[in-house]
């Protein structure tokens, strides 16, 4: 497979490279030990206690270390968007005295690492998807919803882990001619990460992550070919947060322990993207 040709065919409009974005978003000039934290709520309604709890921790980590605390709106899921939610989030945080150094405000954005709305960063994400594809680390998947459901039904019947991986990642093996034919027929596709993980638990690599609260965490590597770009060209949360946290030079990510199950996916994304991973701080669920 000529992955360079494939990447140019799917993303002809993307002319920037990751090197360009390294220049646009350089490392921050901050004191040694300064922490860069963020709050990344979705505009789906009122702010909840988990957001508020995390915001207090984020704000204190940044303030006590002469760092930066910023507000990023993670609005890639337009189906869940609630009119006026961003304003509600900002005013609610202001009510509790939580102030941001950068990010979205009622008057517009402030800071040099924006846009701070994920919906305005589409070409950035597609640049990194294109780069992964050039390296043979991502591929277009033309499986329909019905085909994916049939795969999952079979996996559940055989007591296998559900998902698209290994023999079930059939679009991995498409030829250039087959891909071109699918595109010519107008078939929608998503872009999946080509995971290097092993689905056999006895052969899977064990990864270690230093959690800022829990210490050393060990777990099997990811083996799922997760979707990183939807058929609409919008990234999934997993991919968008990895790109944004790196480019915005986030050092610490405070989030609930419900995200621990996704940690292997995030580790592999940072590895494949060749990004330094922030320190994750998994809190107890309120």
Short mmCIF file of N, CA and C in Angstrom, two decimals, residues 103-233:
data_model
loop_
_atom_site.label_atom_id
_atom_site.label_comp_id
_atom_site.label_asym_id
_atom_site.label_seq_id
_atom_site.Cartn_x
_atom_site.Cartn_y
_atom_site.Cartn_z
N UNK A 103 -8.21 31.00 27.18
CA UNK A 103 -9.33 30.20 26.71
C UNK A 103 -10.55 31.00 26.37
N UNK A 104 -11.69 30.33 26.43
CA UNK A 104 -12.96 30.91 26.04
C UNK A 104 -13.48 31.83 27.14
N UNK A 105 -13.93 33.01 26.75
CA UNK A 105 -14.57 33.94 27.67
C UNK A 105 -15.86 34.43 27.05
N UNK A 106 -16.65 35.17 27.81
CA UNK A 106 -17.89 35.73 27.27
C UNK A 106 -17.61 36.78 26.21
N UNK A 107 -16.41 37.38 26.27
CA UNK A 107 -16.06 38.43 25.30
C UNK A 107 -15.29 37.88 24.10
N UNK A 108 -15.02 36.59 24.08
CA UNK A 108 -14.21 36.00 23.01
C UNK A 108 -13.09 35.19 23.63
N UNK A 109 -12.15 34.77 22.81
CA UNK A 109 -11.04 33.96 23.31
C UNK A 109 -9.86 34.83 23.66
N UNK A 110 -9.07 34.37 24.65
CA UNK A 110 -7.82 35.05 24.97
C UNK A 110 -6.73 33.99 25.12
N UNK A 111 -5.52 34.34 24.64
CA UNK A 111 -4.42 33.40 24.70
C UNK A 111 -3.87 33.09 23.32
N UNK A 112 -2.65 32.56 23.29
CA UNK A 112 -1.95 32.32 22.03
C UNK A 112 -2.01 30.88 21.56
N UNK A 113 -2.76 30.03 22.26
CA UNK A 113 -2.76 28.60 21.91
C UNK A 113 -4.13 28.13 21.40
N UNK A 114 -4.94 29.05 20.95
CA UNK A 114 -6.26 28.73 20.41
C UNK A 114 -6.20 28.29 18.97
N UNK A 115 -7.35 28.08 18.33
CA UNK A 115 -8.69 28.29 18.89
C UNK A 115 -8.96 27.38 20.10
N UNK A 116 -9.78 27.87 21.01
CA UNK A 116 -10.09 27.12 22.22
C UNK A 116 -11.43 26.40 22.13
N UNK A 117 -12.06 26.47 20.97
CA UNK A 117 -13.21 25.63 20.64
C UNK A 117 -12.69 24.51 19.74
N UNK A 118 -12.92 23.26 20.13
CA UNK A 118 -12.43 22.16 19.30
C UNK A 118 -13.06 22.17 17.90
N UNK A 119 -14.27 22.66 17.80
CA UNK A 119 -14.94 22.68 16.49
C UNK A 119 -14.23 23.59 15.50
N UNK A 120 -13.35 24.46 15.99
CA UNK A 120 -12.63 25.39 15.12
C UNK A 120 -11.22 24.89 14.81
N UNK A 121 -10.89 23.67 15.21
CA UNK A 121 -9.53 23.15 15.06
C UNK A 121 -9.47 21.97 14.09
N UNK A 122 -10.48 21.88 13.20
CA UNK A 122 -10.59 20.71 12.33
C UNK A 122 -9.36 20.43 11.49
N UNK A 123 -8.78 21.44 10.87
CA UNK A 123 -7.62 21.21 10.01
C UNK A 123 -6.40 20.75 10.80
N UNK A 124 -6.32 21.15 12.06
CA UNK A 124 -5.20 20.70 12.89
C UNK A 124 -5.30 19.19 13.10
N UNK A 125 -6.49 18.72 13.48
CA UNK A 125 -6.68 17.28 13.70
C UNK A 125 -6.42 16.50 12.41
N UNK A 126 -6.95 16.99 11.31
CA UNK A 126 -6.80 16.28 10.05
C UNK A 126 -5.34 16.24 9.60
N UNK A 127 -4.57 17.25 9.97
CA UNK A 127 -3.14 17.24 9.67
C UNK A 127 -2.47 16.05 10.34
N UNK A 128 -2.80 15.83 11.60
CA UNK A 128 -2.17 14.72 12.33
C UNK A 128 -2.71 13.36 11.90
N UNK A 129 -3.98 13.30 11.50
CA UNK A 129 -4.51 12.06 10.93
C UNK A 129 -3.79 11.75 9.62
N UNK A 130 -3.61 12.77 8.80
CA UNK A 130 -2.92 12.60 7.53
C UNK A 130 -1.49 12.09 7.76
N UNK A 131 -0.82 12.66 8.76
CA UNK A 131 0.55 12.25 9.05
C UNK A 131 0.60 10.80 9.52
N UNK A 132 -0.36 10.39 10.37
CA UNK A 132 -0.41 8.99 10.80
C UNK A 132 -0.63 8.06 9.61
N UNK A 133 -1.49 8.49 8.69
CA UNK A 133 -1.78 7.67 7.53
C UNK A 133 -0.54 7.52 6.64
N UNK A 134 0.21 8.59 6.50
CA UNK A 134 1.45 8.52 5.71
C UNK A 134 2.42 7.49 6.28
N UNK A 135 2.37 7.33 7.61
CA UNK A 135 3.25 6.37 8.27
C UNK A 135 2.68 4.96 8.29
N UNK A 136 1.49 4.78 7.73
CA UNK A 136 0.85 3.47 7.76
C UNK A 136 0.28 3.13 9.12
N UNK A 137 -0.09 4.16 9.90
CA UNK A 137 -0.61 3.96 11.25
C UNK A 137 -2.10 4.26 11.35
N UNK A 138 -2.73 4.60 10.24
CA UNK A 138 -4.17 4.87 10.22
C UNK A 138 -4.69 4.48 8.85
N UNK A 139 -6.00 4.18 8.77
CA UNK A 139 -6.56 3.72 7.50
C UNK A 139 -8.05 4.03 7.45
N UNK A 140 -8.59 4.18 6.23
CA UNK A 140 -10.04 4.39 6.10
C UNK A 140 -10.80 3.08 6.28
N UNK A 141 -11.88 3.15 7.03
CA UNK A 141 -12.70 1.96 7.29
C UNK A 141 -14.09 2.19 6.72
N UNK A 142 -14.54 1.30 5.86
CA UNK A 142 -15.82 1.45 5.17
C UNK A 142 -16.91 0.55 5.76
N UNK A 143 -16.67 -0.06 6.90
CA UNK A 143 -17.69 -0.90 7.52
C UNK A 143 -18.94 -0.08 7.82
N UNK A 144 -20.09 -0.66 7.51
CA UNK A 144 -21.35 0.01 7.83
C UNK A 144 -21.75 -0.30 9.27
N UNK A 145 -22.72 0.43 9.77
CA UNK A 145 -23.21 0.18 11.13
C UNK A 145 -23.76 -1.24 11.27
N UNK A 146 -24.44 -1.72 10.24
CA UNK A 146 -24.98 -3.08 10.29
C UNK A 146 -23.86 -4.11 10.31
N UNK A 147 -22.82 -3.88 9.53
CA UNK A 147 -21.69 -4.82 9.50
C UNK A 147 -20.96 -4.84 10.84
N UNK A 148 -20.80 -3.68 11.46
CA UNK A 148 -20.15 -3.62 12.77
C UNK A 148 -20.99 -4.34 13.81
N UNK A 149 -22.31 -4.16 13.75
CA UNK A 149 -23.19 -4.85 14.70
C UNK A 149 -23.11 -6.35 14.52
N UNK A 150 -23.04 -6.81 13.26
CA UNK A 150 -22.95 -8.26 13.00
C UNK A 150 -21.64 -8.82 13.58
N UNK A 151 -20.56 -8.04 13.44
CA UNK A 151 -19.28 -8.46 14.02
C UNK A 151 -19.39 -8.57 15.53
N UNK A 152 -19.99 -7.56 16.14
CA UNK A 152 -20.13 -7.55 17.60
C UNK A 152 -21.00 -8.71 18.08
N UNK A 153 -22.09 -8.98 17.36
CA UNK A 153 -22.97 -10.09 17.74
C UNK A 153 -22.20 -11.41 17.72
N UNK A 154 -21.39 -11.60 16.68
CA UNK A 154 -20.59 -12.82 16.59
C UNK A 154 -19.56 -12.91 17.70
N UNK A 155 -18.93 -11.79 18.01
CA UNK A 155 -17.93 -11.78 19.08
C UNK A 155 -18.57 -12.11 20.43
N UNK A 156 -19.73 -11.53 20.69
CA UNK A 156 -20.40 -11.79 21.96
C UNK A 156 -20.83 -13.26 22.05
N UNK A 157 -21.28 -13.80 20.93
CA UNK A 157 -21.69 -15.21 20.93
C UNK A 157 -20.50 -16.13 21.21
N UNK A 158 -19.32 -15.71 20.77
CA UNK A 158 -18.10 -16.50 20.97
C UNK A 158 -17.32 -16.09 22.22
N UNK A 159 -17.95 -15.21 23.03
CA UNK A 159 -17.34 -14.71 24.26
C UNK A 159 -15.98 -14.05 24.00
N UNK A 160 -15.93 -13.26 22.93
CA UNK A 160 -14.73 -12.49 22.59
C UNK A 160 -14.95 -11.02 22.94
N UNK A 161 -13.86 -10.31 23.11
CA UNK A 161 -13.96 -8.88 23.36
C UNK A 161 -14.55 -8.20 22.13
N UNK A 162 -15.63 -7.44 22.28
CA UNK A 162 -16.22 -6.78 21.12
C UNK A 162 -15.35 -5.62 20.63
N UNK A 163 -15.37 -5.43 19.32
CA UNK A 163 -14.63 -4.30 18.76
C UNK A 163 -14.04 -4.63 17.40
N UNK A 164 -13.37 -3.65 16.83
CA UNK A 164 -12.74 -3.82 15.52
C UNK A 164 -11.24 -3.94 15.74
N UNK A 165 -10.73 -5.13 15.53
CA UNK A 165 -9.30 -5.41 15.73
C UNK A 165 -8.96 -6.72 15.03
N UNK A 166 -7.68 -6.96 14.81
CA UNK A 166 -7.23 -8.22 14.22
C UNK A 166 -7.99 -8.61 12.98
N UNK A 167 -8.53 -9.82 12.98
CA UNK A 167 -9.25 -10.34 11.81
C UNK A 167 -10.53 -9.57 11.51
N UNK A 168 -11.04 -8.84 12.51
CA UNK A 168 -12.28 -8.10 12.31
C UNK A 168 -12.05 -6.72 11.69
N UNK A 169 -10.82 -6.29 11.65
CA UNK A 169 -10.47 -5.01 11.05
C UNK A 169 -10.25 -5.22 9.55
N UNK A 170 -11.33 -5.57 8.85
CA UNK A 170 -11.21 -6.00 7.46
C UNK A 170 -10.75 -4.88 6.53
N UNK A 171 -11.03 -3.64 6.88
CA UNK A 171 -10.62 -2.54 6.00
C UNK A 171 -9.13 -2.30 6.03
N UNK A 172 -8.45 -2.88 7.00
CA UNK A 172 -6.98 -2.80 7.04
C UNK A 172 -6.35 -3.36 5.76
N UNK A 173 -7.01 -4.37 5.22
CA UNK A 173 -6.40 -5.14 4.13
C UNK A 173 -6.89 -4.73 2.75
N UNK A 174 -7.64 -3.64 2.65
CA UNK A 174 -8.12 -3.19 1.35
C UNK A 174 -6.95 -2.72 0.49
N UNK A 175 -7.03 -3.01 -0.80
CA UNK A 175 -6.03 -2.51 -1.74
C UNK A 175 -6.36 -1.07 -2.12
N UNK A 176 -5.42 -0.40 -2.74
CA UNK A 176 -5.67 0.96 -3.19
C UNK A 176 -6.83 0.99 -4.19
N UNK A 177 -6.89 -0.03 -5.03
CA UNK A 177 -7.97 -0.09 -6.02
C UNK A 177 -9.33 -0.25 -5.35
N UNK A 178 -9.40 -1.05 -4.30
CA UNK A 178 -10.66 -1.24 -3.59
C UNK A 178 -11.07 0.05 -2.86
N UNK A 179 -10.10 0.73 -2.29
CA UNK A 179 -10.40 2.00 -1.62
C UNK A 179 -10.91 3.01 -2.63
N UNK A 180 -10.25 3.11 -3.77
CA UNK A 180 -10.67 4.06 -4.80
C UNK A 180 -12.06 3.73 -5.31
N UNK A 181 -12.37 2.44 -5.42
CA UNK A 181 -13.70 2.03 -5.87
C UNK A 181 -14.76 2.41 -4.84
N UNK A 182 -14.46 2.22 -3.57
CA UNK A 182 -15.40 2.60 -2.51
C UNK A 182 -15.64 4.10 -2.51
N UNK A 183 -14.58 4.86 -2.68
CA UNK A 183 -14.72 6.32 -2.72
C UNK A 183 -15.54 6.76 -3.93
N UNK A 184 -15.26 6.13 -5.07
CA UNK A 184 -16.00 6.47 -6.29
C UNK A 184 -17.48 6.15 -6.15
N UNK A 185 -17.78 5.12 -5.36
CA UNK A 185 -19.19 4.73 -5.14
C UNK A 185 -19.85 5.60 -4.07
N UNK A 186 -19.09 6.52 -3.49
CA UNK A 186 -19.65 7.42 -2.49
C UNK A 186 -19.86 6.80 -1.13
N UNK A 187 -19.13 5.71 -0.84
CA UNK A 187 -19.30 5.05 0.45
C UNK A 187 -18.68 5.89 1.57
N UNK A 188 -19.42 6.14 2.64
CA UNK A 188 -18.83 6.89 3.77
C UNK A 188 -17.79 6.04 4.48
N UNK A 189 -16.86 6.71 5.13
CA UNK A 189 -15.82 5.99 5.86
C UNK A 189 -15.39 6.79 7.08
N UNK A 190 -14.85 6.08 8.04
CA UNK A 190 -14.19 6.71 9.18
C UNK A 190 -12.71 6.39 9.05
N UNK A 191 -11.88 7.07 9.82
CA UNK A 191 -10.47 6.74 9.86
C UNK A 191 -10.18 6.10 11.21
N UNK A 192 -9.53 4.95 11.16
CA UNK A 192 -9.20 4.22 12.38
C UNK A 192 -7.69 4.20 12.61
N UNK A 193 -7.32 4.20 13.88
CA UNK A 193 -5.93 3.99 14.26
C UNK A 193 -5.57 2.53 13.98
N UNK A 194 -4.42 2.29 13.39
CA UNK A 194 -3.97 0.92 13.18
C UNK A 194 -3.17 0.51 14.42
N UNK A 195 -3.85 -0.10 15.36
CA UNK A 195 -3.22 -0.42 16.63
C UNK A 195 -2.15 -1.49 16.45
N UNK A 196 -1.11 -1.35 17.24
CA UNK A 196 -0.05 -2.36 17.25
C UNK A 196 -0.20 -3.34 18.39
N UNK A 197 -1.32 -3.24 19.13
CA UNK A 197 -1.52 -4.09 20.28
C UNK A 197 -1.92 -5.51 19.92
N UNK A 198 -1.73 -6.41 20.86
CA UNK A 198 -2.04 -7.83 20.66
C UNK A 198 -3.30 -8.17 21.47
N UNK A 199 -4.36 -8.67 20.80
CA UNK A 199 -5.59 -9.01 21.51
C UNK A 199 -5.47 -10.23 22.41
N UNK A 200 -4.41 -11.01 22.25
CA UNK A 200 -4.19 -12.19 23.10
C UNK A 200 -3.65 -11.71 24.45
N UNK A 201 -4.44 -11.87 25.53
CA UNK A 201 -4.00 -11.34 26.83
C UNK A 201 -2.68 -11.93 27.30
N UNK A 202 -2.34 -13.13 26.83
CA UNK A 202 -1.08 -13.75 27.24
C UNK A 202 0.12 -13.17 26.49
N UNK A 203 -0.14 -12.50 25.37
CA UNK A 203 0.94 -11.95 24.57
C UNK A 203 0.94 -10.42 24.56
N UNK A 204 -0.06 -9.82 25.18
CA UNK A 204 -0.18 -8.36 25.18
C UNK A 204 0.94 -7.72 25.99
N UNK A 205 1.41 -6.59 25.51
CA UNK A 205 2.40 -5.80 26.24
C UNK A 205 1.73 -5.17 27.45
N UNK A 206 2.39 -5.16 28.57
CA UNK A 206 1.89 -4.50 29.77
C UNK A 206 2.51 -3.11 29.83
N UNK A 207 1.66 -2.10 29.93
CA UNK A 207 2.15 -0.72 29.98
C UNK A 207 2.06 -0.18 31.39
N UNK A 208 2.92 0.78 31.69
CA UNK A 208 2.92 1.43 32.99
C UNK A 208 2.71 2.93 32.81
N UNK A 209 1.88 3.50 33.64
CA UNK A 209 1.61 4.94 33.60
C UNK A 209 1.73 5.48 35.02
N UNK A 210 2.44 6.60 35.15
CA UNK A 210 2.57 7.24 36.46
C UNK A 210 1.42 8.22 36.66
N UNK A 211 0.46 7.83 37.45
CA UNK A 211 -0.68 8.69 37.74
C UNK A 211 -0.29 9.69 38.83
N UNK A 212 -0.72 10.94 38.67
CA UNK A 212 -0.36 11.97 39.62
C UNK A 212 -0.96 11.77 40.99
N UNK A 213 -1.99 10.93 41.11
CA UNK A 213 -2.64 10.66 42.38
C UNK A 213 -2.40 9.22 42.84
N UNK A 214 -2.51 8.29 41.90
CA UNK A 214 -2.53 6.87 42.25
C UNK A 214 -1.17 6.18 42.14
N UNK A 215 -0.17 6.90 41.65
CA UNK A 215 1.14 6.28 41.49
C UNK A 215 1.21 5.44 40.23
N UNK A 216 1.98 4.38 40.25
CA UNK A 216 2.19 3.55 39.06
C UNK A 216 0.98 2.68 38.78
N UNK A 217 0.44 2.83 37.56
CA UNK A 217 -0.67 1.99 37.11
C UNK A 217 -0.15 1.06 36.01
N UNK A 218 -0.51 -0.20 36.07
CA UNK A 218 -0.13 -1.15 35.03
C UNK A 218 -1.38 -1.77 34.44
N UNK A 219 -1.33 -1.99 33.14
CA UNK A 219 -2.51 -2.54 32.44
C UNK A 219 -2.07 -3.06 31.08
N UNK A 220 -2.88 -3.94 30.46
CA UNK A 220 -2.56 -4.40 29.10
C UNK A 220 -2.69 -3.25 28.10
N UNK A 221 -1.90 -3.31 27.05
CA UNK A 221 -1.94 -2.30 25.99
C UNK A 221 -3.27 -2.33 25.24
N UNK A 222 -3.54 -1.25 24.54
CA UNK A 222 -4.71 -1.20 23.67
C UNK A 222 -4.49 -2.05 22.43
N UNK A 223 -5.54 -2.73 21.97
CA UNK A 223 -5.44 -3.48 20.72
C UNK A 223 -6.59 -3.14 19.75
N UNK A 224 -7.45 -2.25 20.15
CA UNK A 224 -8.59 -1.88 19.32
C UNK A 224 -8.17 -0.86 18.26
N UNK A 225 -8.67 -1.03 17.04
CA UNK A 225 -8.48 -0.02 15.99
C UNK A 225 -9.56 1.04 16.18
N UNK A 226 -9.34 1.92 17.13
CA UNK A 226 -10.37 2.91 17.49
C UNK A 226 -10.53 3.94 16.37
N UNK A 227 -11.73 4.49 16.29
CA UNK A 227 -11.99 5.56 15.33
C UNK A 227 -11.31 6.83 15.84
N UNK A 228 -10.56 7.50 14.96
CA UNK A 228 -9.96 8.78 15.34
C UNK A 228 -10.57 9.94 14.56
N UNK A 229 -11.19 9.63 13.42
CA UNK A 229 -11.87 10.67 12.64
C UNK A 229 -13.20 10.10 12.16
N UNK A 230 -14.28 10.80 12.48
CA UNK A 230 -15.61 10.33 12.09
C UNK A 230 -15.84 10.57 10.59
N UNK A 231 -16.94 10.02 10.09
CA UNK A 231 -17.27 10.18 8.68
C UNK A 231 -17.51 11.63 8.30
N UNK A 232 -17.82 12.45 9.28
CA UNK A 232 -18.04 13.88 9.05
C UNK A 232 -16.75 14.67 8.96
N UNK A 233 -15.61 14.00 9.24
CA UNK A 233 -14.33 14.71 9.27
C UNK A 233 -14.02 15.29 10.64
#
